[in-house]
Short mmCIF file of C-alpha atoms in Angstrom, two decimals:
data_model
loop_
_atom_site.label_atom_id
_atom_site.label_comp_id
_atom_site.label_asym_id
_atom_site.label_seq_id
_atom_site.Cartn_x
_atom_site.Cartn_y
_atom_site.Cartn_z
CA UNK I 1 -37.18 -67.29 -36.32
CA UNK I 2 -38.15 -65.27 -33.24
CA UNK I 3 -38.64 -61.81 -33.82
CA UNK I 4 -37.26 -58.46 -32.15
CA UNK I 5 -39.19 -56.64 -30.55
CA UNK I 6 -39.31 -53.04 -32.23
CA UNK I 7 -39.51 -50.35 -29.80
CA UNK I 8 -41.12 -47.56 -31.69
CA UNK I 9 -41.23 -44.71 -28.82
CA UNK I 10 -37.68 -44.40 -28.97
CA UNK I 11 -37.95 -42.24 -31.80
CA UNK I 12 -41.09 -40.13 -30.55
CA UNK I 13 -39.69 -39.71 -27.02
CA UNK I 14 -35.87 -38.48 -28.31
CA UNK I 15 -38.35 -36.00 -30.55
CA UNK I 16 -40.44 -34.97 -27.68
CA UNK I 17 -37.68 -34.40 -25.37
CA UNK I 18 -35.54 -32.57 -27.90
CA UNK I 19 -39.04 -29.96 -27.95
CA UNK I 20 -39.14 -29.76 -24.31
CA UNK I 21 -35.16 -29.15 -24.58
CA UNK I 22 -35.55 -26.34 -27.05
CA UNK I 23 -38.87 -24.39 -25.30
CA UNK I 24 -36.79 -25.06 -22.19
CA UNK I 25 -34.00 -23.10 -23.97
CA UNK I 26 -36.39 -20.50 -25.60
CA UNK I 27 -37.68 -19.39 -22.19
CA UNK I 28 -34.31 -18.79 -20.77
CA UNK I 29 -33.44 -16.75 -23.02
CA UNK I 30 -36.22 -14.80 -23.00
CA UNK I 31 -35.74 -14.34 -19.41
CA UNK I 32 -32.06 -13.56 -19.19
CA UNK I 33 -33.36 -11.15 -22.24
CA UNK I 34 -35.24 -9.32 -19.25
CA UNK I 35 -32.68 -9.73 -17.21
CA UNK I 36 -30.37 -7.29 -18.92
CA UNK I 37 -32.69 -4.89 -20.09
CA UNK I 38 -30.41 -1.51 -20.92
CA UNK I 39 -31.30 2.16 -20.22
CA UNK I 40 -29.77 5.14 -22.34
CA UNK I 41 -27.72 7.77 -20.52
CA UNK I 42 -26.65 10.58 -22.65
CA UNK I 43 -23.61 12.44 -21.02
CA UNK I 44 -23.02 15.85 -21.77
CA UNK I 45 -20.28 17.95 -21.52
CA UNK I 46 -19.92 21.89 -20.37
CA UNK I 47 -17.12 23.74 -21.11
CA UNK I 48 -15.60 26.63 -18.92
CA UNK I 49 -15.56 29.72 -20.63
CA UNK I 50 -12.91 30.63 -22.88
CA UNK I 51 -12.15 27.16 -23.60
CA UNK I 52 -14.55 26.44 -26.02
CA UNK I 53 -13.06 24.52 -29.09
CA UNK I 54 -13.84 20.95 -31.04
CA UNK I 55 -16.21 18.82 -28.65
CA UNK I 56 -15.89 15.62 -30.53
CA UNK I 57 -14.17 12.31 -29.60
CA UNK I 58 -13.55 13.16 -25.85
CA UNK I 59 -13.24 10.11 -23.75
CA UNK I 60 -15.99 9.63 -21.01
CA UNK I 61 -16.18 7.30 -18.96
CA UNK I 62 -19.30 5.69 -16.83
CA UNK I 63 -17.79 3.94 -13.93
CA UNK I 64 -20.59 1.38 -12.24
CA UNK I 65 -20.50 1.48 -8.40
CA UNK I 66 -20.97 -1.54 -6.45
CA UNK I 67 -19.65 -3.66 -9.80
CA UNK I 68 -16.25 -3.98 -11.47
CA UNK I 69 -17.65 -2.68 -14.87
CA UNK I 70 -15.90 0.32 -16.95
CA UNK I 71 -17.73 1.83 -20.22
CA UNK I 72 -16.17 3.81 -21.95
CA UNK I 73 -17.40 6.28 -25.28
CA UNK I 74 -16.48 9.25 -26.84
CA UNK I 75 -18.32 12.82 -27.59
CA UNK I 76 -20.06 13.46 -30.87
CA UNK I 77 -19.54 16.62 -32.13
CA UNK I 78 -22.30 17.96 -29.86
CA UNK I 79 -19.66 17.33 -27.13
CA UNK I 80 -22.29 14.37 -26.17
CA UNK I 81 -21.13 10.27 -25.29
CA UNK I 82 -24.77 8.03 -25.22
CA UNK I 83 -24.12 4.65 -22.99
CA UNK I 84 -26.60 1.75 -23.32
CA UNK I 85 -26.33 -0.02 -19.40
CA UNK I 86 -28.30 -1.82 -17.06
CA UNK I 87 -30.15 0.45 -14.59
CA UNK I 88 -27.53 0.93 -11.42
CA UNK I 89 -25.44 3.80 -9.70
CA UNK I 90 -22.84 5.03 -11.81
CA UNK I 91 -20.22 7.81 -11.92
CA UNK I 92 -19.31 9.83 -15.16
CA UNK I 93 -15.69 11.12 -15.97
CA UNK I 94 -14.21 13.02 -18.51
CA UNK I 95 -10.62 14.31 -19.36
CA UNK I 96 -9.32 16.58 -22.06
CA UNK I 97 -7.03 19.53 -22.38
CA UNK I 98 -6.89 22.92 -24.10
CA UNK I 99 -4.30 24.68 -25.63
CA UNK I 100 -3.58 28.22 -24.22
CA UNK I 101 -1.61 30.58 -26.09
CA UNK I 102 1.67 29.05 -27.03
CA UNK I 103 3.10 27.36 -23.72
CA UNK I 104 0.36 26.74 -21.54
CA UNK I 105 -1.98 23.90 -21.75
CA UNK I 106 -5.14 23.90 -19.62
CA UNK I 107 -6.52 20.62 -17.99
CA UNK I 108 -9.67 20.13 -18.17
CA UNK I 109 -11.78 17.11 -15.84
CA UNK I 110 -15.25 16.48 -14.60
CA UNK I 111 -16.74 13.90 -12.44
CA UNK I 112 -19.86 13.14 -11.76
CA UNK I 113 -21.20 12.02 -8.25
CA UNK I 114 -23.14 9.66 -8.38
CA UNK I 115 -25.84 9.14 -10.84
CA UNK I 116 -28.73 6.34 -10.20
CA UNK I 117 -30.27 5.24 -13.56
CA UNK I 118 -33.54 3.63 -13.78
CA UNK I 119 -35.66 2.44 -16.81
CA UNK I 120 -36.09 6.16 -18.18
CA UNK I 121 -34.09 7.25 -20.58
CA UNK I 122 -31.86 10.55 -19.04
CA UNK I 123 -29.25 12.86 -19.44
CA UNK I 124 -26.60 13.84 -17.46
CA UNK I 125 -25.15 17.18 -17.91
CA UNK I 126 -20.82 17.39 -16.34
CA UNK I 127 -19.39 20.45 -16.25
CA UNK I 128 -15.28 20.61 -17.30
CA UNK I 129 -12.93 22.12 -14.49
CA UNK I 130 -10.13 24.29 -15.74
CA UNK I 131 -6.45 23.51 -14.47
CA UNK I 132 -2.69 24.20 -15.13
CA UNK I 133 -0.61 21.16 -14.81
CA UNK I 134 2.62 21.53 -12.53
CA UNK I 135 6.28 20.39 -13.69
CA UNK I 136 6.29 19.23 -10.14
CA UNK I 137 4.55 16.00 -10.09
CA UNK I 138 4.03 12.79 -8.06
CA UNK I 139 6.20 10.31 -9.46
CA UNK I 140 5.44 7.44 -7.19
CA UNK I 141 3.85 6.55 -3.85
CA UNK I 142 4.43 3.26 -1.49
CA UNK I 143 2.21 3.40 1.23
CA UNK I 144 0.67 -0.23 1.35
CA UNK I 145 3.69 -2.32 3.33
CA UNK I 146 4.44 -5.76 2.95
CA UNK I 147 4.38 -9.22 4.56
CA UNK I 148 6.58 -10.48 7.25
CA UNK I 149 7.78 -13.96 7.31
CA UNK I 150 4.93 -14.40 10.19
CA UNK I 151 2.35 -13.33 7.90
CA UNK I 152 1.54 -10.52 9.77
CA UNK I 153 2.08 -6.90 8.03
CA UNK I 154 4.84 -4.33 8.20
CA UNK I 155 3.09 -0.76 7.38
CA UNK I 156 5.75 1.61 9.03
CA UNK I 157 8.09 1.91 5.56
CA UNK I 158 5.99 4.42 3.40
CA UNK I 159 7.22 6.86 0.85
CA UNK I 160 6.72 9.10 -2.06
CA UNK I 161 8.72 10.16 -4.88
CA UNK I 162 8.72 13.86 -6.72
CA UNK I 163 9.86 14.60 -9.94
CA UNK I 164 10.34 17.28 -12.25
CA UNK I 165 8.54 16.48 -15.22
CA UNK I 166 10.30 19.48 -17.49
CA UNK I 167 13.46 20.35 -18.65
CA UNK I 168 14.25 23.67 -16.50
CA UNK I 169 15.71 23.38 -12.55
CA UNK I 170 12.49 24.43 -10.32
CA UNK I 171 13.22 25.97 -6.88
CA UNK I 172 9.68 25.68 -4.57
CA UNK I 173 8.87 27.33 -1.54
CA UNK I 174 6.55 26.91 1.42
CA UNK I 175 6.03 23.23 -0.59
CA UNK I 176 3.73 21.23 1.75
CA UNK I 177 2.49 17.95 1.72
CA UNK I 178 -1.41 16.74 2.72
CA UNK I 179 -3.83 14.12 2.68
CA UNK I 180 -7.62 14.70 2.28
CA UNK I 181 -10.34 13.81 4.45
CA UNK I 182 -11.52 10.84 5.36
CA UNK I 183 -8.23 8.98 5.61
CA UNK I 184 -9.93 5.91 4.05
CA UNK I 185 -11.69 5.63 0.59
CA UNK I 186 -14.08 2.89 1.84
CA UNK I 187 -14.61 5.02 4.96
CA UNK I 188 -18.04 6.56 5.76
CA UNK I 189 -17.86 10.33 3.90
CA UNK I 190 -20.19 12.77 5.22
CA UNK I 191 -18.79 15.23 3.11
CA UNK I 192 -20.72 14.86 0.41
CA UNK I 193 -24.34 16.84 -0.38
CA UNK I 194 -27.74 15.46 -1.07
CA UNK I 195 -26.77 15.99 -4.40
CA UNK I 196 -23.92 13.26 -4.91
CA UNK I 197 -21.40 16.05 -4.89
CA UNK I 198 -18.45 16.81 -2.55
CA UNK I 199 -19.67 20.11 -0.02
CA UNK I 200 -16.26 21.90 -0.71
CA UNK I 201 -15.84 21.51 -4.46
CA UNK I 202 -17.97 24.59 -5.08
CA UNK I 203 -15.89 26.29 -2.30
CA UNK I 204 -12.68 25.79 -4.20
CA UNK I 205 -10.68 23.84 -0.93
CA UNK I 206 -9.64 20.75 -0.15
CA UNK I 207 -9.54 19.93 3.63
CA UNK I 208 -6.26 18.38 4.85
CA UNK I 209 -6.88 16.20 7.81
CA UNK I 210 -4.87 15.89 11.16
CA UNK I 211 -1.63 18.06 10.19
CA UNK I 212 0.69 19.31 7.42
CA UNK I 213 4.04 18.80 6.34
CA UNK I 214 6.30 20.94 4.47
CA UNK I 215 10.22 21.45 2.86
CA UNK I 216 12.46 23.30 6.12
CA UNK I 217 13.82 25.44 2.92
CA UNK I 218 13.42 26.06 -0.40
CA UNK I 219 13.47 22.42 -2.49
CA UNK I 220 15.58 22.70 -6.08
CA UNK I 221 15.22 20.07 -8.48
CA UNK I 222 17.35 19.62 -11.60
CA UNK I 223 15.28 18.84 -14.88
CA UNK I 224 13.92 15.08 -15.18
CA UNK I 225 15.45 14.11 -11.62
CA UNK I 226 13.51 12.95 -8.43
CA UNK I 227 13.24 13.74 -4.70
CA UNK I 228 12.52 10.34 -2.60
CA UNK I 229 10.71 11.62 0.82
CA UNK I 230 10.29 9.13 3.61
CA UNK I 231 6.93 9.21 5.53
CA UNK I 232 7.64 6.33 8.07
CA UNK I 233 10.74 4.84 9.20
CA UNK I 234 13.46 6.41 7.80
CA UNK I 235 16.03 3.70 8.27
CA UNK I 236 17.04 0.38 6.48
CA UNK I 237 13.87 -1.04 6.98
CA UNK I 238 15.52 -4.20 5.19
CA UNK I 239 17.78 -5.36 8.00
CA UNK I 240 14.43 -6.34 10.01
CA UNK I 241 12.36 -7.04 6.72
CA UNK I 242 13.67 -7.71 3.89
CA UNK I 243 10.76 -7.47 1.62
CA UNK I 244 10.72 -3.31 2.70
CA UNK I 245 13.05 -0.51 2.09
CA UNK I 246 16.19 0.86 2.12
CA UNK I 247 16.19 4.87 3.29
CA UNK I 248 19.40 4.95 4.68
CA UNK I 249 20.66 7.59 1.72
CA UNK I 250 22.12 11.00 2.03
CA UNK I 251 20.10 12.36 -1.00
CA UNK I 252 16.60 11.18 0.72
CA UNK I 253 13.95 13.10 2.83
CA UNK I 254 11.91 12.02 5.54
CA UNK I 255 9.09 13.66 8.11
CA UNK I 256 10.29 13.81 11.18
CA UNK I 257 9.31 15.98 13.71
CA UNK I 258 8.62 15.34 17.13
CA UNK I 259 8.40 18.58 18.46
CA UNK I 260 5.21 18.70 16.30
CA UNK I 261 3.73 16.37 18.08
CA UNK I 262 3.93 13.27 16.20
CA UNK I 263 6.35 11.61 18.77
CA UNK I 264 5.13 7.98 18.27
CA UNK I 265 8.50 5.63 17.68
CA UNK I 266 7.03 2.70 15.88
CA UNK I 267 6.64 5.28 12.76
CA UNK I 268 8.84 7.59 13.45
CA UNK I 269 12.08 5.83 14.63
CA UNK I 270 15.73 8.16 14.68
CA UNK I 271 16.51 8.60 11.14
CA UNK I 272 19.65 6.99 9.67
CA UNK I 273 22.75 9.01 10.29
CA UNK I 274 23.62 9.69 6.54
CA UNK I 275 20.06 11.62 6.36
CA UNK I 276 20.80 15.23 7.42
CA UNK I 277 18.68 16.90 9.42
CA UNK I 278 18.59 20.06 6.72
CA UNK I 279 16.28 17.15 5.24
CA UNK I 280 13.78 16.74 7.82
CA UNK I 281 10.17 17.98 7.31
CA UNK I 282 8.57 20.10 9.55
CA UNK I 283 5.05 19.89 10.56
CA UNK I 284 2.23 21.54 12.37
CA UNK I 285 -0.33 18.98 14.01
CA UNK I 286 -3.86 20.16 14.07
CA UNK I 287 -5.83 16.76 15.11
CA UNK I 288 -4.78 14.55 18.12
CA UNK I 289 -2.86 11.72 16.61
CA UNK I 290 0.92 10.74 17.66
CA UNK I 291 1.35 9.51 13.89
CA UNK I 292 0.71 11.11 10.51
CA UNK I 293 -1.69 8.07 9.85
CA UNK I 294 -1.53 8.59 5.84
CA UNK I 295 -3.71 5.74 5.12
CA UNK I 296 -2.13 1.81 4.18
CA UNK I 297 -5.22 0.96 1.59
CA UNK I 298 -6.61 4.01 -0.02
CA UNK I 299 -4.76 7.54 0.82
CA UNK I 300 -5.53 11.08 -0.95
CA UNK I 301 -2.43 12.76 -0.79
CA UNK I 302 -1.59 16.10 -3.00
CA UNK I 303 1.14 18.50 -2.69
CA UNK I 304 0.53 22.51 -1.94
CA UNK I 305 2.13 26.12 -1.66
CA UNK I 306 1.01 28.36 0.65
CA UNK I 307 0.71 32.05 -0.85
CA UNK I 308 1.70 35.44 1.04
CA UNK I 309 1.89 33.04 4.07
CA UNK I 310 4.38 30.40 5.63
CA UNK I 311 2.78 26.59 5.38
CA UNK I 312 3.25 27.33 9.56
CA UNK I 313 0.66 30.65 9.97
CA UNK I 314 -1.49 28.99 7.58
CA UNK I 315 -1.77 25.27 9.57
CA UNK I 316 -2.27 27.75 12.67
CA UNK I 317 -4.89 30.13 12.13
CA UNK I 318 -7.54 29.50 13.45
CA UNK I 319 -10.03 30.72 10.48
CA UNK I 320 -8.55 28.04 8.14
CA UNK I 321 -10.33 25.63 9.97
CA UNK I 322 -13.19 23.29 9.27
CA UNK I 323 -14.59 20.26 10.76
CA UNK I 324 -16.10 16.99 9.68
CA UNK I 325 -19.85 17.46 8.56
CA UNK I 326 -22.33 16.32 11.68
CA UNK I 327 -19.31 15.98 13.91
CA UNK I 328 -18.30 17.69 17.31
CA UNK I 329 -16.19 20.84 16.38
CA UNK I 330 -12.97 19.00 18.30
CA UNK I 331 -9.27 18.44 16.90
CA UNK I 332 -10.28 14.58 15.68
CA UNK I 333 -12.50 16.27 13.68
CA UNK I 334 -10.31 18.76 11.90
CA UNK I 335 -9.03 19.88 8.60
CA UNK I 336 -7.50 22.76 7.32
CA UNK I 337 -9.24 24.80 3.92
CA UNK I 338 -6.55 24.42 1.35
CA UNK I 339 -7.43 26.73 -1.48
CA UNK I 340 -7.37 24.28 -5.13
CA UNK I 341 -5.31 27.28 -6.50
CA UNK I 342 -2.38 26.21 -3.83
CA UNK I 343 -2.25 22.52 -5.08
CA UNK I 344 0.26 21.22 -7.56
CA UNK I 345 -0.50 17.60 -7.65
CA UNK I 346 -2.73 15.23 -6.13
CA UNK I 347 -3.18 11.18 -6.48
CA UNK I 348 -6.42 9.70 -5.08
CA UNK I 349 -6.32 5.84 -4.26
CA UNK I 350 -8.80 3.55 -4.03
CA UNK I 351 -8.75 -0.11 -1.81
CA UNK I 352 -8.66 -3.04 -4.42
CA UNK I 353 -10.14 -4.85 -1.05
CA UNK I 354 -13.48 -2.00 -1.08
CA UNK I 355 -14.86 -2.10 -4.70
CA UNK I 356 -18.25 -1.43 -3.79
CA UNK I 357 -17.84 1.25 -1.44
CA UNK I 358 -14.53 3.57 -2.30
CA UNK I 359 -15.50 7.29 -2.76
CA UNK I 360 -13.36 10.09 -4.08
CA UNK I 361 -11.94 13.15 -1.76
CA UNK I 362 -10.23 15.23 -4.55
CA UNK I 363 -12.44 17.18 -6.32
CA UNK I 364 -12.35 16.89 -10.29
CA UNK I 365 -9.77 20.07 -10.65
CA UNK I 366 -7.28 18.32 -8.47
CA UNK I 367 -7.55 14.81 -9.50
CA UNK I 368 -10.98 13.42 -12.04
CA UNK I 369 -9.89 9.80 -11.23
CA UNK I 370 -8.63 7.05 -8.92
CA UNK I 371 -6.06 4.26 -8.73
CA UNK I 372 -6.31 0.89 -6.96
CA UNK I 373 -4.00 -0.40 -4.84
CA UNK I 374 -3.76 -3.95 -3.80
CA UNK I 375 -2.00 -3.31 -0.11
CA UNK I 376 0.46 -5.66 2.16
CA UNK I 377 2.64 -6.70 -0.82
CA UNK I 378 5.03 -4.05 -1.41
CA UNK I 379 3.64 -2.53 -4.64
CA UNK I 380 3.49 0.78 -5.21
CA UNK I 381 1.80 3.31 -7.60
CA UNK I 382 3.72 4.60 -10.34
CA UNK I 383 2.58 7.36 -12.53
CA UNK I 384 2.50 6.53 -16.18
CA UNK I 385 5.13 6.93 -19.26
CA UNK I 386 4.04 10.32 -21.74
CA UNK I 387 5.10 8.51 -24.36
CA UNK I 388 4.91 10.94 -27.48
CA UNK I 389 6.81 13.27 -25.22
CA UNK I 390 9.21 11.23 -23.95
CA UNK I 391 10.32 9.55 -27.49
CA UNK I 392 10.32 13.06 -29.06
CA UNK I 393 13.51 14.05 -26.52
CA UNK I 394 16.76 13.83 -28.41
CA UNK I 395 18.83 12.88 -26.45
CA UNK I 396 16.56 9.40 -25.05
CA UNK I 397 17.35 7.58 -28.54
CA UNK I 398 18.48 4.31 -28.17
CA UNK I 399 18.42 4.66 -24.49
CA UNK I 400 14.49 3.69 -23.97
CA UNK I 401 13.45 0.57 -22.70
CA UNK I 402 10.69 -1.19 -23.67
CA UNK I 403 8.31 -4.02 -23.42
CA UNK I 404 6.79 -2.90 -19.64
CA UNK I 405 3.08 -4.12 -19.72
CA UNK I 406 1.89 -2.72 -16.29
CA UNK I 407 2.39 0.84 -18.19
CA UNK I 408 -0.12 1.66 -21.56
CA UNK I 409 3.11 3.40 -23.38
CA UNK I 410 5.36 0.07 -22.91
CA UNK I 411 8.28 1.50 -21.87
CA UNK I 412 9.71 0.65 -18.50
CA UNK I 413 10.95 4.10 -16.88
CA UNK I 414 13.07 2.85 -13.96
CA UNK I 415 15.38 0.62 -16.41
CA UNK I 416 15.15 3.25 -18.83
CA UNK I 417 16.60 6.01 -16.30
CA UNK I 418 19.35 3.48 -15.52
CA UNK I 419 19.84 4.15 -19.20
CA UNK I 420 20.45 7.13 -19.03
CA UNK I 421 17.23 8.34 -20.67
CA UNK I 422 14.81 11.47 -19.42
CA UNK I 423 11.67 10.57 -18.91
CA UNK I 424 8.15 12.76 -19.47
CA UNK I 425 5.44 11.41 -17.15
CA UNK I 426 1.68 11.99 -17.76
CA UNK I 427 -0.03 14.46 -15.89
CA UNK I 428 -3.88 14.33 -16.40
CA UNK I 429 -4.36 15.68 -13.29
CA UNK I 430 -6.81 12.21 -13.29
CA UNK I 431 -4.86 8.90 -11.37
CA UNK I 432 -7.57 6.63 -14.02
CA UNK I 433 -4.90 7.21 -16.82
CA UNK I 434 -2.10 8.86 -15.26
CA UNK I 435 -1.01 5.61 -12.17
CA UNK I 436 -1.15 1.88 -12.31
CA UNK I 437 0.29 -0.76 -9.94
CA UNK I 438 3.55 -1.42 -9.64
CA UNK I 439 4.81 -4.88 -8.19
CA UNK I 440 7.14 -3.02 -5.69
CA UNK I 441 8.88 0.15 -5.18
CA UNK I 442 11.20 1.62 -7.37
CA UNK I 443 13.60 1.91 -4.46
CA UNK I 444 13.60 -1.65 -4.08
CA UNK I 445 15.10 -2.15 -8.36
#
């Protein structure tokens, strides 16, 4: 009988390759091991004076710039958070509040600049900002537009919603409305210093670019109920596009004001005749555009009062005036000083489209964080549920809906208000945890 053949190196060479295999495997890792080598920042917090109380489990956050990454620890009772990353540019944030005598509660936010880490070890000392929270808040802003059925965009429907966030009627005066400098997050910002920092947070101002509006009259707002203010096209956008918005509604706002100078049509077309002209904004035009251009990706809008002066003498004197850093002193190039003590509220938005190059305008006392918006398809940002606060009012049981997942507290405020309910909104005075996304206005519900 005629033998097999026995091929012996089948054995040896499965061995041998299964060794190769392995070293192979052994050397990757030890390379992706160098690959992700981590440095130690140790971020350390400062508290204002007077203020000083329990340091321990603060949330901080290190934000990496250029990358989608959030880290997130909280202070030891040294008031310190230690992060283990890769070397990169980073910002630090950090948000707590303090209790001041029996009804007042203090604010307090820091952020950073930005910090490069190398291989060394470091620490990074941020200083808390002290600041009283406003029952006025922003409940909601639409800015980004939506899609036609041409796929083109329609940007000329944008609003924002206030809200009293307590249970007593306010009545404001000289309330104005601004948006920060530059009118893009992703835009070049030359108003930051060599050392990471924005020039005018020192300063205590926040320059509002190209022109101001403000209430013709004193606003009143009942307790828990909203104002809707038109910024552009304060019609029934819907008739043309359906997608947009209705503001064709006696109890809404809107800017218009073409004696003011902004006289351009496509934004600011004749206002529905149900919208009385008591409810017209007023404005005062400092730059040189025909349109209030508040931004369609990435706007930093906050609300003001003017103090011992009308919003008007303010917007017009000449000494409230500053320009663009390394710019011609010209009106394309101005903003007015608004004093941080004026501001209520503020929201700063970031472009979901710009992740690697969106920089703040609000200082830390006005507003520590940032929101993303995703632009073009009607959503809006909506300023998250309090819930403790908001389930602790009497009168919202069995009236609360829940089971909202775009919102941390669950609950879904619109259908909740349709409930009857009053709602408490958080106010942070820091968009990271107070906003998130909404998939279209509230108006449109």
């Amino acid at each position: 009988m005629k033998k097999r053949p026995v091929c012996c190196c089948t054995s040896a060479t499965s061995i041998h390759l299964t060794i190769l295999v392995l070293l192979f495997t052994l050397s990757a890792c030890s390379d992706y091991d160098e690959q992700v080598d981590t440095t130690t920042v140790a971020v350390a917090l400062t508290f204002p004076e007077g203020t000083e109380g329990s340091k321990d489990n603060i949330r901080v956050e290190l934000k990496s710039i250029g990358r989608e990454a959030i880290f997130v620890d909280s202070t030891d009772a040294r008031g310190i958070a230690t992060f283990h990353v890769t070397p990169g540019i980073y910002e630090a944030s950090a948000s707590t509040t303090h209790q001041l005598g029996t009804n007042s509660l203090l604010i307090l936010n820091a952020t950073s600049g930005q910090i490069v880490l190398g291989e060394q070890a470091q620490t990074v000392s941020l200083t808390l900002q002290a600041s009283r929270i406003s029952p006025l808040v922003i409940k909601e802003l639409y800015n980004g537009g939506v899609l036609k059925d041409d796929g083109k965009n329609f940007q000329a429907d944008k609003c924002f919603i206030l809200y009293n966030n307590s249970s007593t009627t306010l009545s404001l005066d000289n309330l104005c409305v601004a948006m920060a400098a530059p009118y893009n997050s992703q835009a070049n910002n030359t108003w930051y210093g060599p050392d990471g920092k924005l020039l005018y947070e020192a300063q205590g101002y926040i320059p509002a670019l190209d022109g101001i509006w403000f209430f013709p009259s004193t606003l009143t707002i009942a307790p828990y109920s909203q104002v809707v203010v038109n910024v552009h096209g304060a019609i029934d956008n819907t008739l043309t596009y359906p997608q947009s918005v209705n503001y064709a509604n006696a109890d809404y706002y809107c800017m218009f004001d073409p004696e003011a100078g902004y006289t351009n049509t496509s934004y600011y077309p004749t206002p529905a005749d149900v919208i009385p002209t008591a409810h017209y904004l007023k404005a005062v035009k400092m730059g040189i555009a025909n349109a209030w251009a508040l931004s369609v990706t990435s706007p930093a809008m906050f609300l003001f009062r003017t103090q011992e002066v009308t919003p008007r003498e303010f917007a017009t004197n000449v000494s409230n005036m500053v320009y663009t850093p390394g710019a011609a002193q010209t009106d394309i190039n101005k903003a007015a000083r608004v004093p941080v003590d004026w501001i209520l509220d503020g929201i700063e938005v970031f472009s979901a489209a710009h992740t690697t190059s969106n920089l703040k305008r609000l200082s830390p006392t006005v507003d520590a964080g940032s929101v993303s918006l995703t632009n073009q398809h009607g959503h809006s940002l909506y300023r998250n549920v309090d819930k403790t606060a908001t389930e602790a009012l009497p009168e919202n049981e069995g009236r609360l809906v829940y089971g909202y997942d775009a919102d941390p507290s669950g609950i879904d405020a619109e259908a909740s208000l349709k409930q009857g309910a009053h709602i408490v909104y958080q106010d942070t005075n820091n968009s990271s945890n107070d906003f998130h996304q909404r998939q279209q206005c509230s108006l449109k519900d």
